[in-house]
Short mmCIF file of C-alpha atoms in Angstrom, two decimals:
data_model
loop_
_atom_site.label_atom_id
_atom_site.label_comp_id
_atom_site.label_asym_id
_atom_site.label_seq_id
_atom_site.Cartn_x
_atom_site.Cartn_y
_atom_site.Cartn_z
CA MET O 1 11.69 4.60 -51.98
CA SER O 2 11.59 0.78 -51.89
CA ALA O 3 8.86 -0.95 -49.88
CA LEU O 4 11.57 -2.42 -47.64
CA GLU O 5 14.69 -0.61 -46.53
CA THR O 6 17.83 -2.61 -45.73
CA THR O 7 20.74 -1.41 -43.61
CA ARG O 8 23.83 -2.94 -42.02
CA ARG O 9 24.00 -0.58 -39.07
CA PHE O 10 21.73 -0.81 -36.03
CA ASP O 11 21.31 2.07 -33.60
CA TRP O 12 18.25 3.00 -31.58
CA ASP O 13 18.21 6.73 -32.33
CA THR O 14 18.06 6.16 -36.10
CA PHE O 15 15.56 3.35 -35.68
CA VAL O 16 13.12 5.45 -33.64
CA ALA O 17 13.42 8.46 -35.95
CA ARG O 18 13.04 6.59 -39.27
CA TYR O 19 11.16 3.34 -38.67
CA TRP O 20 9.42 3.02 -35.31
CA ASN O 21 5.71 2.51 -36.03
CA GLN O 22 6.27 3.85 -39.57
CA ARG O 23 7.58 1.20 -42.01
CA PRO O 24 9.44 -2.13 -42.18
CA VAL O 25 13.23 -2.29 -42.11
CA LEU O 26 15.73 -5.15 -42.35
CA PHE O 27 18.99 -4.94 -40.38
CA LYS O 28 21.48 -7.33 -41.99
CA GLY O 29 24.14 -9.06 -39.89
CA THR O 30 24.61 -6.27 -37.35
CA GLY O 31 25.49 -8.54 -34.42
CA ALA O 32 22.99 -6.63 -32.28
CA SER O 33 20.57 -9.50 -31.61
CA PRO O 34 20.23 -10.44 -27.91
CA PHE O 35 19.13 -14.01 -28.63
CA THR O 36 21.27 -17.17 -28.86
CA LEU O 37 20.32 -20.72 -29.78
CA THR O 38 21.50 -21.91 -26.37
CA ASP O 39 19.21 -19.48 -24.54
CA VAL O 40 16.33 -20.34 -26.85
CA PHE O 41 16.74 -24.06 -26.18
CA ASP O 42 16.94 -23.54 -22.41
CA ALA O 43 13.79 -21.40 -22.48
CA SER O 44 12.01 -23.91 -24.72
CA ALA O 45 12.79 -26.76 -22.33
CA GLY O 46 11.59 -24.54 -19.49
CA ALA O 47 8.35 -23.86 -21.36
CA THR O 48 7.85 -27.62 -21.69
CA ARG O 49 8.24 -28.03 -17.93
CA ARG O 50 5.74 -25.25 -17.27
CA TYR O 51 3.28 -26.71 -19.75
CA LEU O 52 3.44 -30.20 -18.30
CA GLU O 53 2.97 -28.85 -14.76
CA ARG O 54 -0.30 -27.15 -15.68
CA SER O 55 -3.72 -28.46 -16.67
CA TYR O 56 -5.55 -27.13 -19.73
CA ALA O 57 -8.94 -27.67 -21.27
CA VAL O 58 -8.80 -29.32 -24.70
CA ASP O 59 -10.17 -26.17 -26.34
CA SER O 60 -7.84 -23.78 -24.49
CA ARG O 61 -4.89 -21.93 -26.04
CA PRO O 62 -1.79 -22.76 -23.99
CA ASP O 63 1.57 -21.09 -24.54
CA VAL O 64 2.84 -24.05 -26.58
CA THR O 65 1.59 -25.26 -29.99
CA PHE O 66 2.92 -28.01 -32.23
CA THR O 67 1.64 -28.77 -35.74
CA VAL O 68 2.43 -31.53 -38.23
CA ASP O 69 1.54 -30.56 -41.79
CA ARG O 70 -0.70 -27.77 -40.39
CA SER O 71 -2.57 -30.19 -38.08
CA ARG O 72 -2.45 -29.05 -34.47
CA GLN O 73 -1.42 -31.84 -32.10
CA LEU O 74 -3.60 -32.17 -29.01
CA VAL O 75 -1.20 -34.45 -27.11
CA LEU O 76 1.95 -32.35 -26.93
CA LYS O 77 4.32 -34.11 -24.56
CA PRO O 78 6.10 -36.28 -27.18
CA TRP O 79 6.67 -33.31 -29.48
CA LEU O 80 8.14 -30.73 -27.13
CA PRO O 81 11.80 -29.90 -26.38
CA ARG O 82 13.08 -31.38 -23.13
CA ALA O 83 16.26 -30.77 -21.15
CA SER O 84 17.51 -34.27 -21.95
CA ASP O 85 17.67 -33.32 -25.65
CA GLY O 86 20.59 -31.07 -24.80
CA SER O 87 20.21 -28.71 -27.77
CA LEU O 88 17.82 -27.63 -30.49
CA GLU O 89 19.80 -29.68 -33.01
CA ALA O 90 19.34 -32.87 -30.99
CA TYR O 91 15.67 -32.05 -30.49
CA ASP O 92 15.24 -31.63 -34.26
CA ALA O 93 16.88 -34.99 -34.88
CA ARG O 94 14.43 -36.66 -32.49
CA ILE O 95 11.43 -34.97 -34.14
CA ALA O 96 12.67 -35.71 -37.67
CA ALA O 97 12.75 -39.42 -36.80
CA GLU O 98 9.05 -39.18 -35.94
CA VAL O 99 7.66 -36.99 -38.72
CA GLY O 100 9.82 -38.13 -41.62
CA ALA O 101 9.13 -36.01 -44.69
CA LYS O 102 6.26 -34.14 -43.06
CA ARG O 103 6.66 -30.51 -42.06
CA TYR O 104 6.32 -29.39 -38.46
CA ALA O 105 6.09 -26.17 -36.48
CA LEU O 106 6.82 -25.51 -32.82
CA ILE O 107 5.42 -22.21 -31.55
CA ILE O 108 6.00 -21.05 -27.98
CA SER O 109 4.54 -17.77 -26.78
CA SER O 110 5.73 -15.96 -23.62
CA LEU O 111 9.09 -17.61 -24.23
CA HIS O 112 10.82 -15.04 -21.99
CA SER O 113 8.97 -16.37 -18.93
CA SER O 114 10.70 -19.76 -19.13
CA GLY O 115 14.40 -18.90 -19.30
CA TYR O 116 16.32 -16.38 -17.23
CA GLY O 117 19.27 -16.08 -19.61
CA LEU O 118 16.99 -15.23 -22.54
CA TRP O 119 14.83 -12.85 -20.48
CA SER O 120 17.76 -10.94 -18.98
CA ARG O 121 19.46 -10.33 -22.33
CA GLU O 122 16.16 -9.40 -23.96
CA ARG O 123 15.44 -6.93 -21.15
CA ALA O 124 18.87 -5.31 -21.53
CA PHE O 125 18.43 -4.99 -25.31
CA PHE O 126 15.00 -3.38 -25.21
CA ALA O 127 15.83 -1.13 -22.24
CA GLU O 128 17.46 1.19 -24.76
CA LEU O 129 14.22 1.38 -26.77
CA TRP O 130 12.13 2.07 -23.66
CA LYS O 131 14.39 5.04 -22.86
CA ARG O 132 13.34 6.58 -26.18
CA VAL O 133 9.68 5.59 -26.60
CA GLY O 134 8.51 4.66 -23.10
CA LEU O 135 7.99 1.39 -21.21
CA PRO O 136 5.03 -0.73 -22.39
CA ILE O 137 2.86 -0.94 -19.28
CA THR O 138 1.04 -4.07 -20.40
CA GLY O 139 4.21 -5.80 -21.52
CA GLY O 140 5.69 -7.18 -24.72
CA ILE O 141 5.39 -10.76 -25.94
CA THR O 142 8.15 -13.12 -27.05
CA THR O 143 7.30 -15.95 -29.44
CA LEU O 144 9.48 -18.74 -30.80
CA PHE O 145 8.83 -19.99 -34.34
CA HIS O 146 10.77 -23.16 -35.03
CA GLY O 147 10.54 -26.01 -37.51
CA THR O 148 10.32 -26.98 -41.15
CA TYR O 149 6.88 -25.50 -41.84
CA GLU O 150 6.12 -24.17 -45.31
CA HIS O 151 4.54 -20.99 -43.99
CA SER O 152 3.05 -19.65 -40.75
CA PRO O 153 0.31 -22.09 -39.67
CA VAL O 154 -2.24 -19.27 -39.37
CA GLY O 155 -1.56 -17.96 -42.88
CA VAL O 156 -1.66 -14.27 -43.81
CA HIS O 157 -2.70 -12.22 -40.78
CA LEU O 158 -2.41 -8.91 -38.99
CA ASP O 159 -0.73 -8.75 -35.56
CA ARG O 160 -1.93 -6.58 -32.72
CA PHE O 161 1.65 -5.60 -31.91
CA THR O 162 4.48 -3.84 -33.68
CA THR O 163 7.05 -6.60 -34.20
CA PHE O 164 10.75 -7.42 -34.24
CA LEU O 165 11.91 -10.70 -35.80
CA PHE O 166 15.31 -12.06 -34.77
CA ALA O 167 16.59 -14.78 -37.13
CA LEU O 168 18.72 -17.47 -35.50
CA ARG O 169 18.92 -20.43 -37.88
CA GLY O 170 18.01 -21.18 -41.47
CA ARG O 171 16.67 -18.82 -44.09
CA LYS O 172 13.20 -17.37 -43.77
CA ARG O 173 11.06 -15.18 -45.97
CA MET O 174 8.56 -12.69 -44.56
CA ARG O 175 5.94 -11.55 -47.05
CA PHE O 176 4.08 -8.26 -46.45
CA TRP O 177 1.06 -6.37 -47.72
CA ARG O 178 0.50 -2.70 -46.92
CA LYS O 179 -3.22 -3.37 -46.50
CA ARG O 180 -5.52 -6.38 -46.40
CA PRO O 181 -5.24 -8.06 -49.80
CA TRP O 182 -8.59 -9.87 -49.79
CA LYS O 183 -12.18 -8.58 -49.70
CA GLU O 184 -13.83 -11.48 -47.85
CA ASP O 185 -14.91 -10.92 -44.26
CA VAL O 186 -12.24 -13.15 -42.71
CA SER O 187 -9.24 -12.29 -40.55
CA THR O 188 -6.72 -14.75 -42.05
CA VAL O 189 -6.19 -16.75 -45.26
CA LEU O 190 -4.08 -19.87 -45.84
CA ASP O 191 -4.28 -19.83 -49.64
CA TYR O 192 -2.78 -16.46 -50.51
CA GLN O 193 -1.41 -17.27 -53.96
CA PRO O 194 -3.94 -14.93 -55.67
CA TYR O 195 -2.53 -11.97 -53.74
CA LEU O 196 1.21 -12.41 -54.29
CA LYS O 197 1.51 -9.62 -56.87
CA ASP O 198 0.60 -6.97 -54.27
CA SER O 199 3.14 -8.20 -51.71
CA PHE O 200 6.81 -7.54 -51.05
CA VAL O 201 9.27 -9.78 -49.24
CA ALA O 202 12.16 -9.68 -46.79
CA GLU O 203 14.70 -12.52 -46.84
CA VAL O 204 16.21 -13.02 -43.39
CA GLU O 205 19.24 -15.06 -42.36
CA PRO O 206 20.87 -15.84 -39.01
CA GLY O 207 21.90 -12.62 -37.28
CA ASP O 208 19.36 -10.44 -39.11
CA ILE O 209 16.76 -8.29 -37.36
CA LEU O 210 13.53 -7.47 -39.20
CA TYR O 211 11.02 -4.91 -37.94
CA TRP O 212 7.49 -4.10 -39.11
CA PRO O 213 4.62 -1.99 -37.74
CA SER O 214 1.35 -3.61 -36.69
CA THR O 215 -0.46 -2.16 -39.74
CA TYR O 216 1.18 -4.59 -42.20
CA TYR O 217 -0.45 -7.91 -43.12
CA HIS O 218 2.18 -10.64 -43.31
CA VAL O 219 3.06 -14.34 -43.41
CA GLY O 220 6.28 -16.21 -42.67
CA GLU O 221 7.55 -18.64 -45.31
CA SER O 222 10.34 -21.17 -45.63
CA ALA O 223 13.09 -19.86 -47.90
CA GLY O 224 15.13 -23.04 -48.11
CA ALA O 225 15.53 -26.61 -46.92
CA GLY O 226 16.05 -27.50 -43.30
CA VAL O 227 14.95 -26.09 -39.96
CA THR O 228 14.39 -22.40 -39.32
CA THR O 229 14.45 -20.75 -35.92
CA SER O 230 13.38 -17.21 -35.16
CA VAL O 231 12.13 -15.23 -32.18
CA ASN O 232 9.47 -12.55 -32.58
CA VAL O 233 9.05 -9.77 -30.03
CA GLY O 234 5.73 -7.94 -30.18
CA ILE O 235 5.25 -4.58 -28.48
CA PRO O 236 1.74 -3.32 -27.70
CA LEU O 237 0.84 0.16 -28.92
CA THR O 238 -2.93 0.40 -29.38
CA GLU O 239 -4.80 -2.91 -29.26
CA HIS O 240 -3.47 -4.22 -25.93
CA ARG O 241 -5.31 -1.73 -23.76
CA THR O 242 -4.25 -0.96 -20.21
CA VAL O 243 -7.71 -1.84 -18.95
CA TYR O 244 -6.75 -5.49 -19.47
CA ALA O 245 -4.50 -5.15 -16.44
CA VAL O 246 -7.55 -4.78 -14.17
CA ASP O 247 -7.56 -8.57 -14.20
CA ASP O 248 -4.34 -8.45 -12.18
CA LEU O 249 -6.04 -6.60 -9.35
CA LEU O 250 -8.75 -9.23 -8.97
CA ARG O 251 -6.65 -12.35 -9.30
CA GLY O 252 -3.40 -11.14 -7.84
CA MET O 253 -1.60 -12.48 -10.90
CA ILE O 254 0.55 -10.93 -13.62
CA ASP O 255 0.19 -13.93 -15.93
CA GLU O 256 -2.55 -13.01 -18.39
CA THR O 257 -2.92 -16.53 -19.77
CA SER O 258 -5.69 -18.85 -18.60
CA LEU O 259 -5.19 -20.07 -15.07
CA ALA O 260 -4.73 -23.77 -14.42
CA ASP O 261 -6.85 -25.32 -11.68
CA HIS O 262 -4.09 -25.39 -9.07
CA GLU O 263 -3.25 -21.74 -9.78
CA TRP O 264 -6.85 -20.64 -9.37
CA THR O 265 -6.89 -22.09 -5.86
CA GLN O 266 -4.13 -19.63 -4.92
CA THR O 267 -6.05 -16.52 -5.96
CA ARG O 268 -7.99 -14.27 -3.64
CA LEU O 269 -11.28 -15.11 -5.33
CA ALA O 270 -10.94 -18.88 -4.97
CA ARG O 271 -13.05 -19.00 -1.80
CA VAL O 272 -16.15 -18.33 -3.93
CA ASP O 273 -17.18 -21.96 -4.20
CA ALA O 274 -20.98 -21.93 -3.84
CA SER O 275 -22.91 -23.91 -6.43
CA PRO O 276 -24.25 -21.82 -9.33
CA LEU O 277 -27.48 -23.88 -9.20
CA MET O 278 -30.30 -22.38 -7.14
CA ARG O 279 -33.42 -24.18 -5.99
CA ASP O 280 -36.78 -22.36 -5.81
CA ALA O 281 -35.49 -19.42 -7.84
CA LEU O 282 -39.06 -18.16 -8.19
CA ARG O 283 -41.58 -18.14 -5.36
CA ALA O 284 -45.31 -18.63 -5.69
CA GLY O 285 -46.84 -16.07 -7.99
CA GLY O 286 -43.51 -15.62 -9.84
CA ARG O 287 -41.94 -13.46 -7.10
CA LEU O 288 -38.17 -13.37 -6.73
CA PRO O 289 -36.58 -14.11 -3.32
CA THR O 290 -35.63 -11.06 -1.27
CA VAL O 291 -31.96 -12.14 -0.98
CA LEU O 292 -29.35 -12.92 -3.60
CA PRO O 293 -28.45 -16.55 -4.28
CA ARG O 294 -25.47 -17.67 -2.22
CA ALA O 295 -23.24 -17.93 -5.32
CA LEU O 296 -23.85 -14.27 -6.18
CA SER O 297 -23.64 -12.97 -2.62
CA GLU O 298 -20.30 -14.74 -2.11
CA ALA O 299 -18.99 -13.30 -5.37
CA VAL O 300 -20.06 -9.78 -4.38
CA GLU O 301 -18.46 -10.17 -0.95
CA ALA O 302 -15.22 -11.49 -2.46
CA PHE O 303 -15.08 -8.56 -4.87
CA ARG O 304 -15.74 -6.17 -1.97
CA ASP O 305 -12.90 -7.83 -0.04
CA VAL O 306 -10.27 -7.52 -2.77
CA SER O 307 -11.33 -3.98 -3.66
CA ARG O 308 -11.09 -2.48 -0.17
CA PRO O 309 -9.16 0.78 -0.62
CA ARG O 310 -6.20 -0.17 1.56
CA ASP O 311 -5.76 -3.65 0.08
CA ALA O 312 -6.36 -2.44 -3.48
CA ARG O 313 -3.85 0.38 -3.07
CA ARG O 314 -1.21 -2.04 -1.79
CA HIS O 315 -1.83 -4.47 -4.59
CA ILE O 316 -1.77 -1.77 -7.29
CA GLN O 317 1.55 -0.52 -5.93
CA GLU O 318 3.02 -4.02 -5.82
CA THR O 319 1.75 -4.88 -9.32
CA TRP O 320 3.20 -1.68 -10.76
CA LEU O 321 6.61 -2.30 -9.17
CA LYS O 322 6.65 -5.82 -10.61
CA ARG O 323 5.85 -4.46 -14.05
CA LEU O 324 8.41 -1.67 -13.73
CA THR O 325 11.23 -4.06 -12.83
CA SER O 326 10.24 -6.74 -15.36
CA GLY O 327 11.77 -4.60 -18.11
CA GLY O 328 8.63 -4.72 -20.24
CA PHE O 329 8.46 -8.54 -20.36
CA GLN O 330 6.24 -10.38 -17.93
CA PRO O 331 5.51 -12.87 -16.54
CA VAL O 332 9.16 -13.15 -15.58
CA PRO O 333 11.04 -16.43 -15.05
CA ASP O 334 10.45 -18.14 -11.73
CA PRO O 335 13.01 -17.54 -8.96
CA ALA O 336 15.68 -20.13 -8.34
CA PRO O 337 15.58 -22.10 -5.07
CA THR O 338 16.50 -19.91 -2.10
CA LYS O 339 19.98 -20.50 -0.66
CA ARG O 340 21.38 -19.40 2.68
CA LEU O 341 23.56 -16.27 2.62
CA ARG O 342 26.13 -16.12 5.42
CA ASP O 343 27.73 -13.02 6.87
CA GLY O 344 30.99 -13.63 5.00
CA ASP O 345 29.33 -13.91 1.59
CA ARG O 346 29.72 -10.98 -0.77
CA VAL O 347 26.90 -9.80 -3.01
CA HIS O 348 26.25 -7.03 -5.51
CA ALA O 349 23.33 -5.82 -7.61
CA ASP O 350 23.27 -4.69 -11.23
CA ALA O 351 23.34 -0.90 -11.19
CA ARG O 352 21.69 -0.86 -14.64
CA PHE O 353 18.58 -2.49 -13.20
CA PRO O 354 18.42 -1.35 -9.57
CA ILE O 355 16.30 -2.88 -6.87
CA VAL O 356 13.38 -0.50 -6.30
CA LEU O 357 12.27 0.49 -2.79
CA GLU O 358 9.01 2.31 -2.08
CA GLN O 359 7.19 3.16 1.13
CA GLU O 360 3.74 1.65 1.46
CA ASP O 361 2.91 3.74 4.55
CA THR O 362 4.85 5.08 7.54
CA THR O 363 6.19 1.67 8.58
CA ARG O 364 5.60 -0.66 5.63
CA TRP O 365 7.67 -0.84 2.45
CA ILE O 366 7.89 -2.82 -0.77
CA CYS O 367 11.03 -3.73 -2.67
CA ALA O 368 10.98 -5.10 -6.20
CA ALA O 369 13.51 -6.47 -8.66
CA ASN O 370 13.40 -8.58 -11.81
CA GLY O 371 9.60 -8.62 -11.77
CA GLN O 372 9.35 -9.93 -8.19
CA ALA O 373 8.24 -7.98 -5.11
CA LEU O 374 8.69 -8.36 -1.35
CA ARG O 375 6.77 -6.59 1.40
CA GLY O 376 8.46 -5.55 4.64
CA LYS O 377 7.80 -3.65 7.84
CA GLY O 378 9.95 -1.43 10.02
CA GLY O 379 13.63 -0.63 9.78
CA GLY O 380 13.30 3.04 8.86
CA GLN O 381 16.50 4.63 7.60
CA ALA O 382 18.45 1.39 7.99
CA VAL O 383 16.33 -0.20 5.25
CA ALA O 384 16.75 2.84 2.99
CA LYS O 385 20.53 2.78 3.55
CA LEU O 386 20.76 -0.94 2.72
CA PHE O 387 18.95 -0.52 -0.61
CA LYS O 388 20.95 2.60 -1.45
CA GLU O 389 24.13 0.58 -1.03
CA LEU O 390 22.77 -2.19 -3.25
CA ALA O 391 21.75 0.36 -5.90
CA SER O 392 25.38 1.47 -6.20
CA GLY O 393 26.32 -1.90 -7.70
CA ARG O 394 29.28 -2.19 -5.31
CA GLU O 395 30.09 -5.57 -3.80
CA SER O 396 29.31 -5.77 -0.08
CA ARG O 397 29.62 -8.35 2.68
CA VAL O 398 26.25 -9.65 3.83
CA GLY O 399 27.30 -9.13 7.45
CA ASP O 400 28.07 -5.45 6.79
CA LEU O 401 24.69 -4.92 5.14
CA LEU O 402 22.91 -6.52 8.10
CA ARG O 403 24.91 -4.86 10.91
CA PRO O 404 22.38 -2.01 11.53
CA PHE O 405 19.52 -4.45 12.18
CA ARG O 406 18.61 -6.02 15.50
CA SER O 407 18.05 -9.70 16.15
CA GLY O 408 14.53 -11.09 15.83
CA GLY O 409 12.22 -13.25 13.79
CA ARG O 410 11.99 -13.09 10.02
CA THR O 411 8.30 -12.27 9.63
CA ALA O 412 6.03 -9.52 10.90
CA PRO O 413 2.61 -10.40 12.38
CA ASP O 414 1.08 -9.86 8.92
CA VAL O 415 1.15 -12.76 6.49
CA ASP O 416 3.82 -12.42 3.78
CA VAL O 417 5.36 -9.33 5.41
CA ILE O 418 9.04 -9.55 6.36
CA ALA O 419 10.20 -7.92 9.58
CA ALA O 420 13.18 -5.56 9.30
CA THR O 421 15.28 -7.57 11.75
CA ARG O 422 18.71 -9.02 11.09
CA GLU O 423 17.27 -12.40 10.06
CA GLY O 424 14.35 -10.79 8.27
CA MET O 425 16.63 -8.67 6.11
CA ARG O 426 18.86 -11.68 5.51
CA SER O 427 15.72 -13.35 4.17
CA VAL O 428 15.16 -10.34 1.89
CA LEU O 429 18.71 -10.64 0.52
CA GLU O 430 18.26 -14.38 0.00
CA LYS O 431 15.01 -13.86 -1.90
CA LEU O 432 16.59 -11.14 -4.06
CA HIS O 433 19.47 -13.53 -4.70
CA ALA O 434 16.99 -16.23 -5.74
CA CYS O 435 15.38 -13.92 -8.30
CA ARG O 436 18.89 -13.03 -9.60
CA ALA O 437 18.73 -9.39 -8.54
CA LEU O 438 21.80 -10.04 -6.39
CA THR O 439 24.89 -11.85 -7.66
CA GLN O 440 27.11 -13.64 -5.19
CA GLY O 441 30.77 -12.71 -5.58
CA GLN O 442 33.51 -15.30 -5.39
CA GLY O 443 35.67 -13.54 -2.80
CA ASN O 444 36.57 -15.92 0.05
CA SER O 445 33.07 -17.35 0.28
CA PRO O 446 32.69 -21.12 -0.02
CA HIS O 447 29.31 -20.67 -1.67
CA PRO O 448 29.22 -20.24 -5.47
CA PRO O 449 26.82 -17.88 -7.28
CA LEU O 450 23.37 -19.13 -8.18
CA ASP O 451 23.14 -20.82 -11.55
CA ALA O 452 21.62 -18.41 -14.10
CA SER O 453 19.55 -21.00 -15.89
#
């Protein structure tokens, strides 16, 4: 049997039985890829916006990297795609005017978090795999590789994830080794010419899907002139351990990248602000004080606060529902701006990806969709009936959905908890609409659906 199998038919049952976590395979021109150049550009421009809104230390590893002839650029703003470019082709023309004959590489990780169109189609595609092998609790990663680079900037390496490559533009060559080809105690090599004889290659073109297990060393190469564009999706199997998710419980975040300063201030541990410097740490005779320094005592108290059984249980439940409805890819794209839903508006959910409702206790509940969660209180069977109707996928008038609920304020006495009143449940529908879990029908409503970008 050849080192690389090639087939022109893609189906999940055959894939799982023959290739999943076993050996590489190249699917040629099957038309099965969920990715489009338009979605990739929109997500790339979104990633630029997210990057520019955050602050990073110089030595940090943000989601976006740009290299010119293998040299990583520290000032990224001029090099990144922006909405005003209009397309990847126009972006490339702008960059080409700057770099000339030099080669460049744009790499964006967590690409799915910056574009709803890309994320939604990716979720639908991989939902069929999750049915067969199980949902990755810690989530997959989506990485864009774009540019004129000669080979992957990191050289030959081993990924932690089992990987799918979706080719979108240009020709690309992936070179593989069954085991590490060098003996030196290093994790990657840039000069791999001495090891070519032990490798095998896969030539990919637009529309192709290439898969390889995490046990194969590899490097991406240019296989022709011009720009290449591909999206890699990595799925954790062994190295991305579930214990990493404990971080979520402490910070209240599902984004596992480094937090920017303004994001840290929104976490539940941000109130620990005592100076780490302590005067008179040792008393006369070398004796330690009888109380902890303020910095440590505040940290202990903050940890005790976030780990109280009731709060921890709620947060674990909410975090799990977000992960469950993210379709294996989080963080999810940000919600769109909330818009008012009137009684005459008609809405429907996607029955393939239902809105999930779970009881938190006898009166409290949590609903989740598209990786977002809302907490509510009260309503009893009326709440359950509303979400059952939404789960059917049928189109319903907002006024009909809200008829069982009484008038009242939108929020319960608890912070961030929505009261199951008529206006409170309207707020729930509006928030679900903003995160694209509800689509607004045309009907006779004067209000168009939310834009999906």
